[in-house]
XYZ file of C-alpha atoms in Angstrom:
467
model
C -0.101 -0.077 -0.074
C 2.703 2.602 0.979
C 6.103 2.729 -0.381
C 7.375 1.312 3.091
C 8.819 4.642 4.082
C 9.513 4.611 7.620
C 9.523 7.377 10.412
C 12.550 9.953 10.214
C 15.252 8.628 12.554
C 14.751 9.673 16.179
C 17.896 11.438 17.633
C 20.793 10.074 19.048
C 19.542 10.850 22.385
C 16.195 9.839 21.984
C 17.424 6.201 20.828
C 20.063 6.310 23.626
C 17.188 6.506 26.247
C 14.648 4.161 24.961
C 15.332 0.258 25.668
C 12.308 -0.493 23.228
C 13.403 1.399 19.906
C 12.832 -1.886 18.045
C 9.272 -1.403 18.600
C 7.840 0.839 15.890
C 5.068 3.273 16.840
C 3.438 5.849 14.567
C 5.967 5.469 11.904
C 5.447 7.432 8.555
C 4.730 3.795 6.962
C 2.081 2.910 9.376
C 0.540 6.344 9.100
C 0.244 5.849 5.040
C -1.088 2.199 5.624
C -3.760 3.164 8.010
C -5.032 6.132 5.779
C -5.222 3.754 2.940
C -6.928 1.075 5.110
C -9.516 3.775 5.828
C -10.320 4.560 2.249
C -10.395 1.130 1.155
C -12.444 0.089 4.075
C -14.688 2.890 3.709
C -15.535 2.097 0.075
C -16.265 -1.466 0.523
C -18.508 -0.528 3.840
C -20.479 1.903 1.460
C -20.954 -0.609 -1.251
C -21.915 -3.172 1.269
C -24.812 -0.692 2.345
C -25.829 0.321 -1.291
C -24.582 3.541 -1.094
C -21.716 3.034 -3.956
C -21.300 0.451 -6.843
C -19.676 -2.372 -5.612
C -17.425 -2.207 -8.749
C -16.522 1.105 -7.840
C -15.540 0.063 -4.200
C -13.524 -2.672 -5.650
C -11.870 -0.540 -8.034
C -11.060 1.807 -4.879
C -9.536 -0.949 -2.924
C -7.356 -2.266 -5.639
C -5.954 1.335 -6.070
C -5.319 1.758 -2.345
C -3.393 -1.673 -2.325
C -1.354 -0.673 -5.207
C -0.671 3.025 -4.846
C 2.620 4.318 -3.451
C 2.186 7.306 -1.201
C 5.504 8.861 -1.214
C 6.594 11.064 2.223
C 7.809 14.144 0.601
C 4.962 14.781 -1.903
C 2.622 13.671 0.778
C 3.855 16.403 3.060
C 4.480 19.092 0.518
C 0.483 18.693 -0.268
C -0.577 18.560 3.175
C 1.923 21.556 4.080
C 0.161 23.897 1.197
C -3.307 22.917 1.614
C -3.460 22.452 5.314
C -5.166 18.961 4.771
C -3.705 15.444 5.465
C -6.525 14.368 3.211
C -5.203 15.831 0.267
C -1.900 13.980 0.103
C -3.519 11.000 0.587
C -6.783 11.551 -1.981
C -4.795 12.855 -5.015
C -2.466 9.981 -5.542
C -5.447 7.507 -5.377
C -7.485 9.732 -7.787
C -4.489 9.701 -10.247
C -4.353 5.957 -10.196
C -8.080 5.598 -10.563
C -8.262 8.038 -13.244
C -6.076 5.820 -15.600
C -7.412 2.418 -14.573
C -10.884 2.861 -13.436
C -12.170 6.388 -14.210
C -15.642 5.434 -13.402
C -14.866 4.999 -9.584
C -13.868 8.085 -9.174
C -16.706 10.010 -8.058
C -16.991 7.455 -5.045
C -13.678 7.794 -3.652
C -13.787 9.560 -0.325
C -17.496 9.766 -0.790
C -19.319 11.557 2.051
C -16.530 11.864 4.277
C -13.585 14.391 5.315
C -9.948 14.443 5.778
C -10.529 14.352 9.632
C -12.415 11.273 9.248
C -9.535 9.517 7.412
C -6.913 10.900 9.974
C -8.868 10.103 13.265
C -9.559 6.704 12.266
C -5.613 5.822 11.159
C -4.967 7.704 14.293
C -7.085 5.306 16.226
C -5.362 2.239 14.331
C -2.146 3.534 15.338
C -3.151 4.200 18.778
C -4.632 0.633 19.036
C -1.260 -0.714 18.198
C 0.557 1.622 20.508
C -1.834 0.592 23.670
C -1.173 -3.007 22.973
C 2.611 -2.436 22.870
C 2.256 -0.780 26.254
C -0.144 -3.386 27.783
C 2.411 -5.767 27.052
C 5.342 -4.274 28.874
C 2.995 -2.992 31.686
C 1.661 -6.763 32.195
C 5.381 -8.162 32.141
C 6.236 -5.206 34.662
C 3.364 -6.128 36.967
C 4.481 -10.024 36.673
C 7.583 -9.009 37.975
C 6.573 -6.927 40.758
C 4.286 -9.496 42.084
C 6.760 -12.001 41.671
C 9.159 -9.773 44.079
C 6.207 -9.347 46.514
C 5.629 -12.642 47.185
C 9.226 -13.380 47.529
C 9.803 -10.361 50.014
C 6.464 -10.352 51.812
C 8.112 -10.292 55.015
C 11.427 -8.700 53.952
C 12.012 -5.898 56.576
C 12.980 -2.735 55.069
C 13.203 1.158 56.312
C 10.227 2.907 55.091
C 11.243 6.727 54.375
C 8.830 9.510 55.265
C 9.986 13.057 53.652
C 13.088 11.218 52.996
C 13.986 10.342 56.432
C 14.009 6.913 58.184
C 10.579 6.373 59.391
C 9.309 2.922 60.602
C 9.734 -0.653 59.301
C 7.912 -2.036 56.150
C 8.564 -4.777 53.553
C 10.184 -4.712 50.510
C 7.198 -7.072 48.880
C 4.613 -4.480 50.236
C 6.424 -1.775 48.196
C 6.084 -3.922 45.052
C 2.532 -5.280 45.651
C 1.707 -1.186 46.088
C 3.274 -0.441 42.771
C 1.683 -3.810 41.137
C -1.693 -2.715 42.071
C -1.591 0.790 41.037
C -0.310 -0.236 37.581
C -2.959 -3.135 37.632
C -5.616 -0.208 38.195
C -4.289 1.751 35.259
C -4.153 -1.222 32.729
C -7.631 -2.434 33.990
C -8.883 1.140 33.142
C -6.980 1.480 29.991
C -8.599 -2.039 28.867
C -12.043 -0.701 30.104
C -11.322 2.816 28.077
C -10.117 1.577 25.002
C -13.247 0.328 23.193
C -14.797 3.944 23.850
C -11.871 5.568 22.491
C -10.438 3.123 19.877
C -13.396 4.271 17.432
C -14.049 5.033 13.845
C -14.580 8.565 12.892
C -17.017 9.180 10.258
C -18.567 12.406 10.535
C -18.392 13.969 7.425
C -17.890 17.811 6.538
C -19.495 19.160 9.597
C -19.909 16.101 11.623
C -23.657 15.239 10.906
C -23.119 12.531 8.076
C -25.387 14.124 6.039
C -23.988 12.824 2.953
C -24.735 9.108 3.841
C -27.963 10.048 5.617
C -29.933 7.037 7.270
C -27.154 4.527 6.241
C -24.418 6.113 8.098
C -24.448 3.853 11.152
C -24.806 0.829 8.915
C -21.662 2.149 7.092
C -19.750 2.793 10.431
C -20.528 -0.850 11.618
C -19.302 -2.590 8.585
C -16.214 -0.302 8.259
C -15.319 -0.711 12.192
C -15.653 -4.406 11.840
C -13.465 -4.330 8.971
C -10.618 -2.146 10.537
C -11.121 -3.947 14.098
C -12.052 -0.496 15.953
C -15.339 0.399 17.712
C -18.474 2.110 16.455
C -19.618 4.731 18.596
C -22.697 5.998 16.489
C -21.672 9.603 16.375
C -18.870 11.810 15.314
C -16.289 13.149 17.562
C -14.516 15.629 15.437
C -14.501 18.346 18.147
C -15.967 16.515 21.242
C -12.808 14.440 22.150
C -13.737 13.323 25.807
C -13.557 9.771 25.297
C -10.194 9.951 23.298
C -8.693 12.172 26.237
C -9.898 10.062 28.801
C -7.720 7.345 27.460
C -4.633 9.579 27.510
C -5.086 10.778 30.534
C -5.064 7.483 32.152
C -1.607 6.679 30.518
C -0.596 9.874 32.076
C -1.700 8.556 35.469
C 0.142 4.970 34.937
C 3.277 7.002 33.916
C 3.065 8.968 36.976
C 3.005 5.489 38.860
C 5.768 4.409 36.673
C 7.879 7.615 37.620
C 7.294 7.027 41.417
C 8.634 3.412 41.121
C 11.634 4.538 38.934
C 12.319 7.073 41.476
C 12.325 4.835 44.482
C 14.454 2.309 42.793
C 16.976 4.800 41.861
C 17.257 6.272 45.585
C 17.536 2.586 46.640
C 20.352 2.007 44.413
C 22.550 4.417 45.549
C 25.602 3.445 47.155
C 25.070 4.836 50.417
C 21.805 2.846 50.293
C 22.443 0.034 48.390
C 19.347 -2.105 48.763
C 19.124 -2.703 45.207
C 20.911 -2.869 42.135
C 20.002 -3.462 38.516
C 21.681 -6.524 36.849
C 25.161 -5.923 35.863
C 25.681 -4.801 32.205
C 29.297 -3.911 32.259
C 30.857 -0.614 32.293
C 28.108 2.262 32.854
C 30.380 5.253 33.503
C 32.940 6.536 30.765
C 35.169 8.180 33.201
C 34.443 6.151 36.430
C 34.790 2.170 36.042
C 33.663 1.501 39.381
C 30.346 3.057 39.003
C 27.274 0.796 38.443
C 24.396 2.906 37.383
C 20.803 2.043 37.529
C 20.250 2.693 33.669
C 17.029 1.661 33.463
C 15.725 3.583 35.980
C 17.203 6.552 34.506
C 15.614 5.923 31.054
C 12.346 5.463 32.735
C 12.563 8.848 34.745
C 13.766 10.468 31.355
C 10.902 8.869 29.366
C 7.949 9.821 32.317
C 9.014 13.342 32.560
C 7.951 15.150 29.251
C 4.640 13.254 29.914
C 2.650 15.931 32.066
C 3.729 18.735 29.715
C 2.393 16.600 26.828
C -0.679 15.810 28.503
C -1.328 19.289 29.247
C -0.865 20.134 25.621
C -3.610 17.237 24.774
C -6.142 18.711 27.338
C -5.462 22.349 26.327
C -6.408 21.189 22.704
C -9.820 20.224 23.542
C -11.218 23.597 23.071
C -11.754 23.010 19.424
C -13.893 25.645 17.978
C -17.462 24.778 16.494
C -17.697 21.661 14.219
C -13.859 21.449 13.024
C -10.730 22.863 14.849
C -8.417 25.698 13.651
C -5.109 24.588 14.968
C -6.282 22.565 18.407
C -6.755 19.501 16.567
C -3.760 19.628 14.463
C -1.675 20.357 17.651
C -3.199 17.385 19.220
C -2.091 15.320 16.317
C 1.310 16.660 16.969
C 1.709 15.737 20.505
C -0.109 12.328 20.717
C 2.948 10.157 19.014
C 5.577 11.214 21.203
C 3.167 10.952 24.568
C 2.584 7.471 23.428
C 6.233 6.377 22.519
C 7.461 8.040 25.896
C 5.015 6.038 27.735
C 5.873 2.923 26.126
C 9.642 3.423 26.480
C 9.134 3.979 30.140
C 7.418 0.684 30.566
C 9.974 -1.000 28.856
C 12.947 0.188 30.758
C 10.865 -0.567 34.094
C 10.365 -4.044 33.266
C 13.809 -4.716 32.132
C 14.906 -3.228 35.740
C 12.317 -5.230 37.505
C 13.210 -8.423 35.467
C 16.963 -8.023 36.577
C 16.638 -6.184 39.809
C 19.233 -7.578 42.669
C 17.531 -7.314 46.092
C 20.108 -7.320 48.649
C 17.932 -8.084 51.907
C 21.105 -8.123 54.145
C 21.745 -4.544 53.437
C 18.079 -3.680 54.149
C 18.385 -5.164 57.261
C 21.737 -3.500 58.030
C 20.343 0.040 57.351
C 17.564 -0.778 59.750
C 20.232 -2.004 62.291
C 22.441 1.238 61.775
C 19.613 3.485 63.088
C 20.103 1.908 66.848
C 16.275 0.724 66.906
C 14.836 4.470 66.642
C 12.783 2.976 63.874
C 10.920 1.744 66.580
C 10.298 4.882 68.392
C 6.528 4.955 68.199
C 6.239 1.427 69.265
C 8.819 1.867 72.359
C 6.581 4.884 73.269
C 3.102 2.736 73.321
C 5.077 -0.386 75.137
C 6.502 2.045 77.902
C 3.018 4.184 78.020
C 1.342 1.512 80.724
C 4.392 1.593 82.804
C 5.683 5.124 82.855
C 2.759 7.170 81.666
C 1.856 8.250 77.964
C 3.459 11.854 78.190
C 6.480 10.725 80.078
C 6.983 7.639 77.651
C 6.720 10.072 74.898
C 9.056 12.466 75.789
C 11.645 10.269 77.146
C 11.767 8.085 73.452
C 12.147 11.620 71.901
C 14.891 12.437 73.906
C 16.758 9.418 73.900
C 16.363 8.698 70.074
C 18.853 11.349 69.425
C 21.102 9.990 72.237
C 20.857 6.771 70.589
C 22.345 7.775 67.358
C 24.752 10.163 68.651
C 26.380 7.407 70.999
C 25.800 4.335 68.964
C 23.622 2.622 71.678
C 20.212 0.724 70.962
C 17.371 2.744 72.057
C 15.711 -0.075 73.878
C 18.891 -0.082 76.153
C 18.892 3.399 76.938
C 15.120 3.286 77.739
C 15.623 0.259 79.814
C 18.073 2.662 81.922
C 15.729 5.224 82.266
C 13.061 2.856 83.439
C 15.503 1.658 86.190
C 16.579 5.195 87.042
C 12.939 6.375 87.304
C 10.649 3.667 88.219
C 13.044 1.395 90.217
C 13.882 -2.297 89.294
C 10.580 -3.810 90.189
C 9.552 -2.688 86.602
C 12.707 -3.947 84.740
C 11.133 -7.312 83.727
C 7.751 -5.666 82.582
C 9.980 -2.931 80.813
C 12.428 -5.449 79.174
C 9.419 -7.680 77.773
C 7.655 -4.742 76.233
C 10.745 -3.183 74.835
C 11.641 -6.689 73.388
C 8.407 -7.107 71.768
C 8.276 -3.342 70.431
C 11.749 -3.425 68.572
C 11.331 -7.122 67.390
C 11.690 -6.602 63.409
C 9.337 -9.711 62.595
C 6.600 -7.781 64.671
C 7.301 -4.653 62.984
C 7.007 -6.265 59.489
C 4.076 -8.413 60.046
C 1.418 -5.468 59.368
C 3.066 -4.875 55.981
C 3.460 -8.440 55.035
C -0.418 -8.681 56.044
C -1.025 -5.962 53.763
C 1.137 -7.495 50.766
C -0.696 -10.624 51.272
C -4.079 -8.689 50.528
C -2.755 -6.988 47.671
C -1.467 -10.179 46.237
C -4.574 -11.901 46.634
C -6.572 -9.129 44.696
C -3.902 -9.186 41.815
C -3.966 -13.004 41.583
C -7.773 -13.391 41.354
C -8.543 -10.329 38.919
C -8.584 -11.409 35.189
C -7.397 -8.874 33.113
C -10.096 -7.544 30.361
C -9.882 -8.051 26.598
C -6.851 -6.752 25.001
C -7.312 -3.541 22.909
C -6.641 -5.317 19.648
C -9.504 -7.601 20.077
C -12.313 -5.042 21.023
């Protein structure tokens, strides 16, 4: 159908930041093929509905299969006229004029440029969404595997980047898996409502096709593997944008995961490391950079700005937009490419992630039990009074860090000094329970199990290419 022209090469920087660079999304060749599929499918659908002669539809389909759409003339026609459809229709007309002139009146009949472009865009987005979901499902599977393996692995939770309490690495993985699963469920739910044939005609009322418009739309949708929404969405882009905004939310979850893992990969923390891949620094051979996390962060970073551009493009005047729709077209492809590349980077990171449980425990131990401060205050409150216990823990936590002594030892001394030896056994028992890492991690392990049960029992909806 097309001449096989591919998209203009990405820059060196873009390619280096995209571990899924071999997956083609929104290429020139895909665009041209999708546009030609629309024209051929439209003619066949109209013939099936009795709107145009079957012979004309067959001739148009043959022309679409044989015509060579060349990138440069296509762009020049569109640039000159402001209509992508001119670059599409003119070469087909030229071919028909020589081989089947009787079919010329029926080419692109009752439709308009935006119908062809929006339908082609829906086809390309269907491919992009399927590719994104494959990466997200792979990432989710890796996260669930780690969550099961580390449901009760203690790790220091951080609040405002400071040591807080004990959680489990498994819970952190399960929480990310659940967030991503919510997004993939939403994307599968939204896909049939967004990935629709566009068939509005000149001003969205389908006047030329009249009562047979719905029949044509249904036939065209069935041929192309898209949905039929039953109305024009030329300047009502709500369903289309809901799909994109869920992608933006999903990339926010991915950005959070990449940020956490990159912080946990710092040498001073060293709780995680990406799989070894040889030298990752030109000047410092000792470095082990979290390359995939870096790629994911770089790919998710432009998404909020692109999402804002997409939302801003919804203010489209009257029945056909002057500039806003075109701005949407320009932002749509990079938006999806960034999201897909981020998901691929994180999947690769997850599948090779090395978890250092000993270092996780060592980081907890280095804090001399101050991460159990709240539990210690609660444990001593029945013996010393709530306010006194709270003040003692607050004061002695700083001392524990300064002197390198366990908080429980300092609290035991304080209890002995202020309440006498008769409280020693009770205080020792209470503090032992309060500073037990197995007890501290139990709530996180339980929460992890609940999340995993929900994830394991949920069944993904249909893939977008099957709707």
